[in-house]
């Protein structure tokens, strides 16, 4: 009978189960527990490693970003410096050119003035000698008005031929 | 109803007035124990920390399920030392239940469909919880627990018997629940098989289908009942441990 009291079965069940708990606790669940703890530790370590690698990668990325930023800043400064140097050089060049141009102009003016003065002196000498010559010729011959006029034109023509156009 | 009568296989003289003869049911209990060992030892004693293969994964899944649902959630970290006991209980009941599904009814039946087996298991849980309480609170503390705080003293004659009854009902309900469920399934399968055997050959198929369906259902019941018994045992241990803390 399934419902009747069977002390034999009751006692043997108690003994069997007690023995089973003792055997399994020692030889099965303890190693399994250790194994599961190892696995848990391994997973935890792997996760920690992954996190560490991720942090390192993030650090490297940030460092790279910082380097890039620094490089950009350096390049920007370099470009600005170059522009400033170029502008300075241009300004210096312009100033230098202006000074040289002024000097050239001054020199040219001085030369022109000298040339003019020289020409005027030469002209004055020529006019004087011509005047002397004209006076000598006038004195030598008595001329009618037409002859007088032709003589003046001839000397003027001669003057032009000898000295070219007068300097302005 | 096709019940297998208990028969003595190896007679043993009484020890201290107790008959310890080996019966066919005792052999089935041993077989259930042996099956539990065969099922668990290879799984638990492997060296690689990585689970390989269907069987390994299945068994580890079962072990972790019971550990999580009963031990971790029910008992918490303080109750981890009870994990081997509760896991053994789950797998032993499961194996005993599954033996009833072996299609050799003249030899095998669910030994948990015998009240003596379930009573022995419930008795273990009961003795364990009582000894836990006595170890922590003493006998007086245990008895004081039958009189809840705040109840007037003159109500004791009513409250104490109710508390004692509800306390004793725990192992009784544990034993009867498992026994009744396994007995009912077992009986129903026998009814279907009996109907199939007694019917005309044209009508044999219907009860046979019923028996097969019931077998599949019994497989599910075997797991569920093993889990319920273990879970309740965990709850009773938790009660004892929690009262320890008070």
mmCIF file of C-alpha atoms in Angstrom:
data_model
loop_
_atom_site.group_PDB
_atom_site.id
_atom_site.type_symbol
_atom_site.label_atom_id
_atom_site.label_comp_id
_atom_site.label_asym_id
_atom_site.label_seq_id
_atom_site.Cartn_x
_atom_site.Cartn_y
_atom_site.Cartn_z
ATOM 1 C CA UNK A 1 0.000 0.000 0.000
ATOM 2 C CA UNK A 2 1.363 3.380 -0.985
ATOM 3 C CA UNK A 3 -0.363 5.105 1.920
ATOM 4 C CA UNK A 4 0.517 2.658 4.655
ATOM 5 C CA UNK A 5 3.388 3.301 7.021
ATOM 6 C CA UNK A 6 6.516 1.495 5.895
ATOM 7 C CA UNK A 7 9.253 2.133 8.438
ATOM 8 C CA UNK A 8 11.808 0.276 6.326
ATOM 9 C CA UNK A 9 11.303 2.602 3.386
ATOM 10 C CA UNK A 10 11.151 5.671 5.635
ATOM 11 C CA UNK A 11 14.400 4.829 7.385
ATOM 12 C CA UNK A 12 16.220 3.781 4.210
ATOM 13 C CA UNK A 13 15.085 6.964 2.501
ATOM 14 C CA UNK A 14 16.492 9.004 5.403
ATOM 15 C CA UNK A 15 19.779 7.096 5.272
ATOM 16 C CA UNK A 16 20.028 7.226 1.474
ATOM 17 C CA UNK A 17 19.276 10.915 1.302
ATOM 18 C CA UNK A 18 21.672 11.716 4.152
ATOM 19 C CA UNK A 19 24.451 9.759 2.447
ATOM 20 C CA UNK A 20 23.640 11.373 -0.875
ATOM 21 C CA UNK A 21 23.868 14.876 0.594
ATOM 22 C CA UNK A 22 27.214 14.025 2.210
ATOM 23 C CA UNK A 23 28.691 12.532 -0.988
ATOM 24 C CA UNK A 24 27.401 15.227 -3.313
ATOM 25 C CA UNK A 25 28.346 18.085 -0.994
ATOM 26 C CA UNK A 26 31.927 16.814 -0.831
ATOM 27 C CA UNK A 27 32.525 15.409 -4.289
ATOM 28 C CA UNK A 28 30.120 17.280 -6.546
ATOM 29 C CA UNK A 29 28.883 20.629 -5.325
ATOM 30 C CA UNK A 30 32.115 21.781 -3.737
ATOM 31 C CA UNK A 31 34.139 21.289 -6.964
ATOM 32 C CA UNK A 32 31.251 22.736 -8.947
ATOM 33 C CA UNK A 33 31.067 25.727 -6.646
ATOM 34 C CA UNK A 34 34.807 26.237 -7.080
ATOM 35 C CA UNK A 35 34.432 25.880 -10.834
ATOM 36 C CA UNK A 36 31.567 28.355 -10.979
ATOM 37 C CA UNK A 37 33.511 30.793 -8.818
ATOM 38 C CA UNK A 38 36.502 30.383 -11.160
ATOM 39 C CA UNK A 39 34.254 31.024 -14.113
ATOM 40 C CA UNK A 40 32.706 34.031 -12.411
ATOM 41 C CA UNK A 41 36.174 35.335 -11.574
ATOM 42 C CA UNK A 42 37.338 34.681 -15.127
ATOM 43 C CA UNK A 43 34.342 36.548 -16.535
ATOM 44 C CA UNK A 44 34.851 39.353 -14.017
ATOM 45 C CA UNK A 45 38.558 39.549 -14.910
ATOM 46 C CA UNK A 46 37.747 39.531 -18.622
ATOM 47 C CA UNK A 47 35.249 42.327 -18.127
ATOM 48 C CA UNK A 48 37.777 44.275 -16.063
ATOM 49 C CA UNK A 49 40.428 43.688 -18.758
ATOM 50 C CA UNK A 50 38.011 44.801 -21.448
ATOM 51 C CA UNK A 51 37.189 47.898 -19.417
ATOM 52 C CA UNK A 52 40.904 48.584 -18.872
ATOM 53 C CA UNK A 53 41.653 48.188 -22.586
ATOM 54 C CA UNK A 54 38.698 50.428 -23.392
ATOM 55 C CA UNK A 55 39.964 53.029 -20.937
ATOM 56 C CA UNK A 56 43.451 52.797 -22.420
ATOM 57 C CA UNK A 57 42.063 53.178 -25.929
ATOM 58 C CA UNK A 58 40.027 56.140 -24.761
ATOM 59 C CA UNK A 59 43.156 57.652 -23.169
ATOM 60 C CA UNK A 60 45.124 57.119 -26.371
ATOM 61 C CA UNK A 61 42.290 58.637 -28.398
ATOM 62 C CA UNK A 62 42.171 61.655 -26.082
ATOM 63 C CA UNK A 63 45.961 61.967 -26.227
ATOM 64 C CA UNK A 64 45.846 61.784 -30.018
ATOM 65 C CA UNK A 65 43.071 64.351 -30.041
ATOM 66 C CA UNK A 66 45.149 66.614 -27.800
ATOM 67 C CA UNK A 67 48.208 66.148 -30.038
ATOM 68 C CA UNK A 68 46.130 66.911 -33.095
ATOM 69 C CA UNK A 69 44.766 70.015 -31.427
ATOM 70 C CA UNK A 70 48.274 71.083 -30.443
ATOM 71 C CA UNK A 71 49.526 70.472 -33.983
ATOM 72 C CA UNK A 72 46.638 72.485 -35.411
ATOM 73 C CA UNK A 73 47.366 75.283 -32.969
ATOM 74 C CA UNK A 74 51.082 75.179 -33.828
ATOM 75 C CA UNK A 75 50.306 75.184 -37.553
ATOM 76 C CA UNK A 76 47.909 78.097 -37.090
ATOM 77 C CA UNK A 77 50.538 80.045 -35.139
ATOM 78 C CA UNK A 78 53.139 79.212 -37.775
ATOM 79 C CA UNK A 79 50.857 80.441 -40.546
ATOM 80 C CA UNK A 80 50.068 83.607 -38.611
ATOM 81 C CA UNK A 81 53.770 84.164 -37.938
ATOM 82 C CA UNK A 82 54.575 83.600 -41.617
ATOM 83 C CA UNK A 83 51.871 86.025 -42.668
ATOM 84 C CA UNK A 84 53.176 88.573 -40.193
ATOM 85 C CA UNK A 85 56.757 88.090 -41.406
ATOM 86 C CA UNK A 86 55.627 88.380 -45.028
ATOM 87 C CA UNK A 87 53.672 91.520 -44.207
ATOM 88 C CA UNK A 88 56.673 92.959 -42.361
ATOM 89 C CA UNK A 89 58.951 92.067 -45.254
ATOM 90 C CA UNK A 90 56.527 93.611 -47.728
ATOM 91 C CA UNK A 91 56.295 96.767 -45.623
ATOM 92 C CA UNK A 92 60.063 96.857 -45.265
ATOM 93 C CA UNK A 93 60.455 96.288 -49.010
ATOM 94 C CA UNK A 94 58.022 99.060 -49.801
ATOM 95 C CA UNK A 95 59.788 101.390 -47.400
ATOM 96 C CA UNK A 96 63.164 100.474 -48.838
ATOM 97 C CA UNK A 97 61.915 100.935 -52.400
ATOM 98 C CA UNK A 98 60.427 104.279 -51.473
ATOM 99 C CA UNK A 99 63.699 105.403 -49.911
ATOM 100 C CA UNK A 100 65.662 104.195 -52.927
ATOM 101 C CA UNK A 101 63.193 105.836 -55.289
ATOM 102 C CA UNK A 102 63.452 109.091 -53.337
ATOM 103 C CA UNK A 103 67.227 108.858 -53.444
ATOM 104 C CA UNK A 104 67.168 108.152 -57.191
ATOM 105 C CA UNK A 105 64.817 111.085 -57.735
ATOM 106 C CA UNK A 106 67.044 113.306 -55.639
ATOM 107 C CA UNK A 107 70.068 112.140 -57.515
ATOM 108 C CA UNK A 108 68.335 112.676 -60.878
ATOM 109 C CA UNK A 109 67.213 116.124 -59.855
ATOM 110 C CA UNK A 110 70.689 117.025 -58.783
ATOM 111 C CA UNK A 111 72.106 115.744 -62.046
ATOM 112 C CA UNK A 112 69.467 117.602 -64.044
ATOM 113 C CA UNK A 113 70.112 120.769 -62.138
ATOM 114 C CA UNK A 114 73.802 120.319 -62.715
ATOM 115 C CA UNK A 115 73.214 119.648 -66.405
ATOM 116 C CA UNK A 116 70.914 122.679 -66.660
ATOM 117 C CA UNK A 117 73.427 124.827 -64.878
ATOM 118 C CA UNK A 118 76.132 123.566 -67.178
ATOM 119 C CA UNK A 119 73.965 124.127 -70.255
ATOM 120 C CA UNK A 120 73.053 127.578 -69.104
ATOM 121 C CA UNK A 121 76.716 128.346 -68.554
ATOM 122 C CA UNK A 122 77.610 126.977 -71.962
ATOM 123 C CA UNK A 123 74.695 128.874 -73.509
ATOM 124 C CA UNK A 124 75.750 132.020 -71.754
ATOM 125 C CA UNK A 125 79.283 131.584 -73.141
ATOM 126 C CA UNK A 126 78.019 130.855 -76.640
ATOM 127 C CA UNK A 127 75.574 133.808 -76.555
ATOM 128 C CA UNK A 128 78.375 136.041 -75.384
ATOM 129 C CA UNK A 129 80.737 134.882 -78.097
ATOM 130 C CA UNK A 130 77.994 135.158 -80.707
ATOM 131 C CA UNK A 131 77.093 138.598 -79.479
ATOM 132 C CA UNK A 132 80.680 139.588 -79.776
ATOM 133 C CA UNK A 133 80.834 138.114 -83.243
ATOM 134 C CA UNK A 134 77.547 139.810 -84.288
ATOM 135 C CA UNK A 135 78.718 143.069 -82.939
ATOM 136 C CA UNK A 136 81.987 142.679 -84.786
ATOM 137 C CA UNK A 137 80.180 141.854 -87.995
ATOM 138 C CA UNK A 138 77.744 144.761 -87.559
ATOM 139 C CA UNK A 139 80.508 147.050 -87.067
ATOM 140 C CA UNK A 140 82.357 145.714 -90.113
ATOM 141 C CA UNK A 141 79.489 146.199 -92.613
ATOM 142 C CA UNK A 142 76.571 148.504 -92.889
ATOM 143 C CA UNK A 143 73.563 146.514 -93.420
ATOM 144 C CA UNK A 144 70.076 147.284 -94.715
ATOM 145 C CA UNK A 145 67.111 146.078 -92.588
ATOM 146 C CA UNK A 146 66.528 143.052 -94.765
ATOM 147 C CA UNK A 147 70.123 142.019 -94.572
ATOM 148 C CA UNK A 148 70.083 142.643 -90.845
ATOM 149 C CA UNK A 149 67.108 140.409 -90.358
ATOM 150 C CA UNK A 150 68.626 137.633 -92.484
ATOM 151 C CA UNK A 151 71.797 137.833 -90.500
ATOM 152 C CA UNK A 152 69.966 137.447 -87.198
ATOM 153 C CA UNK A 153 68.037 134.423 -88.543
ATOM 154 C CA UNK A 154 71.251 132.851 -89.763
ATOM 155 C CA UNK A 155 72.870 133.191 -86.299
ATOM 156 C CA UNK A 156 69.847 131.858 -84.576
ATOM 157 C CA UNK A 157 69.833 128.884 -86.917
ATOM 158 C CA UNK A 158 73.479 128.359 -86.241
ATOM 159 C CA UNK A 159 72.838 128.503 -82.507
ATOM 160 C CA UNK A 160 70.129 125.830 -82.788
ATOM 161 C CA UNK A 161 72.362 123.579 -84.798
ATOM 162 C CA UNK A 162 75.231 123.855 -82.378
ATOM 163 C CA UNK A 163 73.355 123.393 -79.068
ATOM 164 C CA UNK A 164 70.132 121.714 -79.995
ATOM 165 C CA UNK A 165 66.916 122.583 -78.174
ATOM 166 C CA UNK A 166 67.227 124.640 -75.068
ATOM 167 C CA UNK A 167 66.730 122.746 -71.764
ATOM 168 C CA UNK A 168 63.443 123.366 -69.999
ATOM 169 C CA UNK B 1 -5.099 -0.070 -10.503
ATOM 170 C CA UNK B 2 -1.874 -1.836 -11.352
ATOM 171 C CA UNK B 3 -0.045 -0.951 -8.165
ATOM 172 C CA UNK B 4 3.125 -2.840 -7.451
ATOM 173 C CA UNK B 5 2.972 -4.511 -4.089
ATOM 174 C CA UNK B 6 5.890 -3.994 -1.736
ATOM 175 C CA UNK B 7 7.972 -7.124 -1.507
ATOM 176 C CA UNK B 8 11.000 -7.923 0.624
ATOM 177 C CA UNK B 9 14.077 -8.663 -1.463
ATOM 178 C CA UNK B 10 16.700 -9.049 1.276
ATOM 179 C CA UNK B 11 15.341 -9.733 4.758
ATOM 180 C CA UNK B 12 17.367 -8.160 7.581
ATOM 181 C CA UNK B 13 16.771 -8.888 11.275
ATOM 182 C CA UNK B 14 15.290 -6.050 13.307
ATOM 183 C CA UNK B 15 17.759 -3.566 14.756
ATOM 184 C CA UNK B 16 16.480 -1.814 17.924
ATOM 185 C CA UNK B 17 12.996 -2.942 17.022
ATOM 186 C CA UNK B 18 13.185 -1.439 13.539
ATOM 187 C CA UNK B 19 12.821 -3.640 10.502
ATOM 188 C CA UNK B 20 15.422 -2.615 7.918
ATOM 189 C CA UNK B 21 14.733 -5.298 5.313
ATOM 190 C CA UNK B 22 15.456 -4.312 1.747
ATOM 191 C CA UNK B 23 12.254 -4.047 -0.279
ATOM 192 C CA UNK B 24 11.691 -3.272 -3.949
ATOM 193 C CA UNK B 25 10.807 0.303 -2.970
ATOM 194 C CA UNK B 26 14.075 0.669 -1.049
ATOM 195 C CA UNK B 27 15.912 -0.512 -4.151
ATOM 196 C CA UNK B 28 14.092 2.127 -6.163
ATOM 197 C CA UNK B 29 15.157 4.774 -3.623
ATOM 198 C CA UNK B 30 18.737 3.572 -4.007
ATOM 199 C CA UNK B 31 18.363 3.650 -7.780
ATOM 200 C CA UNK B 32 17.125 7.199 -7.541
ATOM 201 C CA UNK B 33 20.143 8.056 -5.367
ATOM 202 C CA UNK B 34 22.520 6.276 -7.752
ATOM 203 C CA UNK B 35 20.957 8.031 -10.733
ATOM 204 C CA UNK B 36 21.420 11.359 -8.945
ATOM 205 C CA UNK B 37 25.110 10.568 -8.444
ATOM 206 C CA UNK B 38 25.543 9.431 -12.053
ATOM 207 C CA UNK B 39 23.807 12.541 -13.315
ATOM 208 C CA UNK B 40 25.664 15.049 -11.155
ATOM 209 C CA UNK B 41 29.174 13.725 -10.548
ATOM 210 C CA UNK B 42 30.431 13.899 -14.167
ATOM 211 C CA UNK B 43 28.949 17.375 -14.529
ATOM 212 C CA UNK B 44 30.343 18.732 -11.296
ATOM 213 C CA UNK B 45 33.802 17.160 -11.386
ATOM 214 C CA UNK B 46 35.005 18.348 -14.783
ATOM 215 C CA UNK B 47 38.170 20.452 -14.929
ATOM 216 C CA UNK B 48 37.434 23.001 -17.640
ATOM 217 C CA UNK B 49 35.683 26.118 -16.383
ATOM 218 C CA UNK B 50 33.865 26.400 -19.719
ATOM 219 C CA UNK B 51 30.700 24.330 -20.148
ATOM 220 C CA UNK B 52 30.842 22.193 -23.305
ATOM 221 C CA UNK B 53 28.132 20.129 -24.918
ATOM 222 C CA UNK B 54 24.385 19.957 -24.615
ATOM 223 C CA UNK B 55 24.287 17.772 -21.502
ATOM 224 C CA UNK B 56 26.807 19.880 -19.597
ATOM 225 C CA UNK B 57 24.950 23.061 -20.477
ATOM 226 C CA UNK B 58 21.577 21.536 -19.621
ATOM 227 C CA UNK B 59 22.707 20.308 -16.225
ATOM 228 C CA UNK B 60 24.542 23.514 -15.379
ATOM 229 C CA UNK B 61 21.450 25.433 -16.449
ATOM 230 C CA UNK B 62 19.326 23.346 -14.079
ATOM 231 C CA UNK B 63 21.806 23.712 -11.208
ATOM 232 C CA UNK B 64 22.105 27.462 -11.722
ATOM 233 C CA UNK B 65 18.315 27.777 -12.042
ATOM 234 C CA UNK B 66 17.768 26.098 -8.668
ATOM 235 C CA UNK B 67 20.647 28.030 -7.091
ATOM 236 C CA UNK B 68 19.298 31.326 -8.393
ATOM 237 C CA UNK B 69 15.594 30.787 -7.722
ATOM 238 C CA UNK B 70 15.798 28.925 -4.435
ATOM 239 C CA UNK B 71 19.156 29.708 -2.867
ATOM 240 C CA UNK B 72 20.132 33.190 -4.077
ATOM 241 C CA UNK B 73 16.670 34.772 -4.199
ATOM 242 C CA UNK B 74 15.091 32.759 -1.406
ATOM 243 C CA UNK B 75 17.887 32.448 1.136
ATOM 244 C CA UNK B 76 20.262 35.197 0.088
ATOM 245 C CA UNK B 77 24.030 35.151 0.571
ATOM 246 C CA UNK B 78 23.740 33.883 4.170
ATOM 247 C CA UNK B 79 21.950 30.763 2.960
ATOM 248 C CA UNK B 80 24.604 29.688 0.459
ATOM 249 C CA UNK B 81 25.770 26.890 2.743
ATOM 250 C CA UNK B 82 22.383 25.234 2.211
ATOM 251 C CA UNK B 83 22.874 25.089 -1.570
ATOM 252 C CA UNK B 84 24.313 21.499 -1.600
ATOM 253 C CA UNK B 85 21.423 20.260 0.560
ATOM 254 C CA UNK B 86 18.745 21.916 -1.566
ATOM 255 C CA UNK B 87 20.374 20.918 -4.864
ATOM 256 C CA UNK B 88 20.637 17.309 -3.698
ATOM 257 C CA UNK B 89 16.990 17.408 -2.689
ATOM 258 C CA UNK B 90 15.920 18.773 -6.087
ATOM 259 C CA UNK B 91 17.895 16.252 -8.127
ATOM 260 C CA UNK B 92 17.019 13.315 -5.886
ATOM 261 C CA UNK B 93 13.276 14.036 -6.120
ATOM 262 C CA UNK B 94 13.614 14.683 -9.859
ATOM 263 C CA UNK B 95 15.387 11.371 -10.440
ATOM 264 C CA UNK B 96 12.878 9.513 -8.244
ATOM 265 C CA UNK B 97 10.038 11.119 -10.206
ATOM 266 C CA UNK B 98 11.623 10.343 -13.575
ATOM 267 C CA UNK B 99 12.112 6.676 -12.664
ATOM 268 C CA UNK B 100 8.326 6.417 -12.807
ATOM 269 C CA UNK B 101 8.454 7.258 -16.514
ATOM 270 C CA UNK B 102 10.607 4.253 -17.429
ATOM 271 C CA UNK B 103 8.183 2.124 -19.441
ATOM 272 C CA UNK B 104 8.735 -1.062 -17.429
ATOM 273 C CA UNK B 105 5.861 -0.796 -14.938
ATOM 274 C CA UNK B 106 6.566 -4.179 -13.365
ATOM 275 C CA UNK B 107 9.896 -2.848 -12.014
ATOM 276 C CA UNK B 108 9.887 0.917 -12.135
ATOM 277 C CA UNK B 109 7.481 3.374 -10.642
ATOM 278 C CA UNK B 110 7.815 6.838 -9.139
ATOM 279 C CA UNK B 111 8.984 6.072 -5.639
ATOM 280 C CA UNK B 112 7.806 9.567 -4.669
ATOM 281 C CA UNK B 113 4.274 8.261 -5.186
ATOM 282 C CA UNK B 114 4.853 6.476 -1.867
ATOM 283 C CA UNK B 115 4.007 8.614 1.187
ATOM 284 C CA UNK B 116 6.852 7.066 3.203
ATOM 285 C CA UNK B 117 9.483 8.491 0.841
ATOM 286 C CA UNK B 118 7.964 11.985 0.728
ATOM 287 C CA UNK B 119 7.386 11.849 4.511
ATOM 288 C CA UNK B 120 11.046 10.992 5.065
ATOM 289 C CA UNK B 121 12.125 13.958 2.918
ATOM 290 C CA UNK B 122 9.653 16.290 4.638
ATOM 291 C CA UNK B 123 10.857 14.980 8.005
ATOM 292 C CA UNK B 124 14.444 15.881 7.095
ATOM 293 C CA UNK B 125 13.363 19.456 6.275
ATOM 294 C CA UNK B 126 11.293 19.653 9.453
ATOM 295 C CA UNK B 127 14.077 18.350 11.706
ATOM 296 C CA UNK B 128 16.547 20.683 10.030
ATOM 297 C CA UNK B 129 14.404 23.803 10.540
ATOM 298 C CA UNK B 130 13.554 22.848 14.135
ATOM 299 C CA UNK B 131 17.205 22.185 14.997
ATOM 300 C CA UNK B 132 18.207 25.496 13.408
ATOM 301 C CA UNK B 133 15.661 27.315 15.566
ATOM 302 C CA UNK B 134 16.623 25.459 18.748
ATOM 303 C CA UNK B 135 20.322 26.055 18.130
ATOM 304 C CA UNK B 136 19.738 29.793 17.891
ATOM 305 C CA UNK B 137 16.810 30.483 20.193
ATOM 306 C CA UNK B 138 16.830 27.500 22.518
ATOM 307 C CA UNK B 139 13.802 25.327 23.284
ATOM 308 C CA UNK B 140 12.140 28.137 25.223
ATOM 309 C CA UNK B 141 12.629 30.528 22.323
ATOM 310 C CA UNK B 142 11.083 27.954 19.996
ATOM 311 C CA UNK B 143 8.075 27.526 22.275
ATOM 312 C CA UNK B 144 7.762 31.282 22.742
ATOM 313 C CA UNK B 145 7.403 31.536 18.968
ATOM 314 C CA UNK B 146 4.005 29.823 19.234
ATOM 315 C CA UNK B 147 2.669 32.870 21.074
ATOM 316 C CA UNK B 148 3.004 35.848 18.731
ATOM 317 C CA UNK B 149 3.949 39.168 20.329
ATOM 318 C CA UNK B 150 1.071 41.540 21.068
ATOM 319 C CA UNK B 151 -1.507 38.797 21.540
ATOM 320 C CA UNK B 152 -3.227 38.975 25.012
ATOM 321 C CA UNK B 153 -2.176 36.099 27.313
ATOM 322 C CA UNK B 154 -5.723 34.893 27.740
ATOM 323 C CA UNK B 155 -5.873 34.189 23.993
ATOM 324 C CA UNK B 156 -3.080 31.651 24.369
ATOM 325 C CA UNK B 157 -5.446 28.689 24.616
ATOM 326 C CA UNK B 158 -6.677 29.554 21.110
ATOM 327 C CA UNK B 159 -3.573 30.942 19.422
ATOM 328 C CA UNK B 160 -1.004 28.377 20.583
ATOM 329 C CA UNK B 161 -2.835 25.297 19.180
ATOM 330 C CA UNK B 162 -3.375 27.108 15.886
ATOM 331 C CA UNK B 163 0.322 28.050 15.677
ATOM 332 C CA UNK B 164 1.395 24.505 16.564
ATOM 333 C CA UNK B 165 -0.952 23.066 13.967
ATOM 334 C CA UNK B 166 0.221 25.456 11.248
ATOM 335 C CA UNK B 167 3.819 24.597 12.193
ATOM 336 C CA UNK B 168 3.150 20.857 11.962
ATOM 337 C CA UNK B 169 1.178 21.329 8.760
ATOM 338 C CA UNK B 170 4.329 22.401 6.946
ATOM 339 C CA UNK B 171 6.027 18.983 6.726
ATOM 340 C CA UNK B 172 2.636 17.330 6.290
ATOM 341 C CA UNK B 173 1.759 19.545 3.315
ATOM 342 C CA UNK B 174 5.239 19.035 1.865
ATOM 343 C CA UNK B 175 4.917 15.266 2.039
ATOM 344 C CA UNK B 176 1.315 15.073 0.869
ATOM 345 C CA UNK B 177 1.708 17.537 -2.006
ATOM 346 C CA UNK B 178 4.530 15.605 -3.675
ATOM 347 C CA UNK B 179 2.989 12.218 -2.926
ATOM 348 C CA UNK B 180 -0.479 13.203 -4.173
ATOM 349 C CA UNK B 181 0.775 14.781 -7.399
ATOM 350 C CA UNK B 182 2.978 11.859 -8.326
ATOM 351 C CA UNK B 183 0.333 9.350 -7.231
ATOM 352 C CA UNK B 184 -2.376 11.047 -9.286
ATOM 353 C CA UNK B 185 -0.300 11.158 -12.465
ATOM 354 C CA UNK B 186 0.815 7.597 -11.947
ATOM 355 C CA UNK B 187 -2.734 6.432 -11.318
ATOM 356 C CA UNK B 188 -4.071 8.252 -14.367
ATOM 357 C CA UNK B 189 -1.489 6.653 -16.648
ATOM 358 C CA UNK B 190 -2.462 3.255 -15.260
ATOM 359 C CA UNK B 191 -6.124 4.059 -15.850
ATOM 360 C CA UNK B 192 -5.414 4.911 -19.490
ATOM 361 C CA UNK B 193 -3.304 1.800 -19.988
ATOM 362 C CA UNK B 194 -6.010 -0.301 -18.318
ATOM 363 C CA UNK B 195 -8.612 1.213 -20.627
ATOM 364 C CA UNK B 196 -6.437 0.503 -23.646
ATOM 365 C CA UNK B 197 -5.942 -3.091 -22.596
ATOM 366 C CA UNK B 198 -9.625 -3.611 -21.908
ATOM 367 C CA UNK B 199 -10.955 -1.931 -25.078
ATOM 368 C CA UNK B 200 -11.650 -3.474 -28.430
ATOM 369 C CA UNK B 201 -8.633 -3.171 -30.754
ATOM 370 C CA UNK B 202 -10.279 -0.366 -32.723
ATOM 371 C CA UNK B 203 -10.655 1.720 -29.554
ATOM 372 C CA UNK B 204 -7.204 0.975 -28.139
ATOM 373 C CA UNK B 205 -5.611 4.028 -29.796
ATOM 374 C CA UNK B 206 -7.555 6.599 -27.814
ATOM 375 C CA UNK B 207 -6.494 5.530 -24.291
ATOM 376 C CA UNK B 208 -2.959 4.898 -25.570
ATOM 377 C CA UNK B 209 -2.767 8.480 -26.840
ATOM 378 C CA UNK B 210 -4.095 9.551 -23.441
ATOM 379 C CA UNK B 211 -1.362 7.535 -21.701
ATOM 380 C CA UNK B 212 1.354 9.072 -23.924
ATOM 381 C CA UNK B 213 0.009 12.584 -23.320
ATOM 382 C CA UNK B 214 -0.061 11.879 -19.593
ATOM 383 C CA UNK B 215 3.527 10.598 -19.750
ATOM 384 C CA UNK B 216 4.663 13.845 -21.350
ATOM 385 C CA UNK B 217 2.663 15.768 -18.774
ATOM 386 C CA UNK B 218 4.231 13.666 -16.015
ATOM 387 C CA UNK B 219 7.665 14.683 -17.291
ATOM 388 C CA UNK B 220 6.665 18.299 -16.730
ATOM 389 C CA UNK B 221 5.091 17.472 -13.362
ATOM 390 C CA UNK B 222 8.279 15.650 -12.310
ATOM 391 C CA UNK B 223 10.272 18.877 -12.751
ATOM 392 C CA UNK B 224 7.647 21.150 -11.271
ATOM 393 C CA UNK B 225 7.068 19.033 -8.157
ATOM 394 C CA UNK B 226 10.797 18.620 -7.525
ATOM 395 C CA UNK B 227 11.186 22.364 -7.815
ATOM 396 C CA UNK B 228 8.183 23.154 -5.578
ATOM 397 C CA UNK B 229 9.380 20.788 -2.855
ATOM 398 C CA UNK B 230 12.870 22.309 -2.958
ATOM 399 C CA UNK B 231 11.534 25.856 -3.042
ATOM 400 C CA UNK B 232 9.303 25.265 -0.002
ATOM 401 C CA UNK B 233 12.187 23.613 1.835
ATOM 402 C CA UNK B 234 14.229 26.734 1.039
ATOM 403 C CA UNK B 235 11.462 28.985 2.356
ATOM 404 C CA UNK B 236 11.229 27.017 5.617
ATOM 405 C CA UNK B 237 15.017 27.183 6.042
ATOM 406 C CA UNK B 238 14.881 30.890 5.296
ATOM 407 C CA UNK B 239 12.250 31.346 8.002
ATOM 408 C CA UNK B 240 14.527 29.577 10.469
ATOM 409 C CA UNK B 241 17.554 31.629 9.415
ATOM 410 C CA UNK B 242 15.615 34.906 9.552
ATOM 411 C CA UNK B 243 14.328 34.106 12.991
ATOM 412 C CA UNK B 244 17.935 33.395 13.918
ATOM 413 C CA UNK B 245 18.727 37.014 13.148
ATOM 414 C CA UNK B 246 15.905 38.368 15.345
#
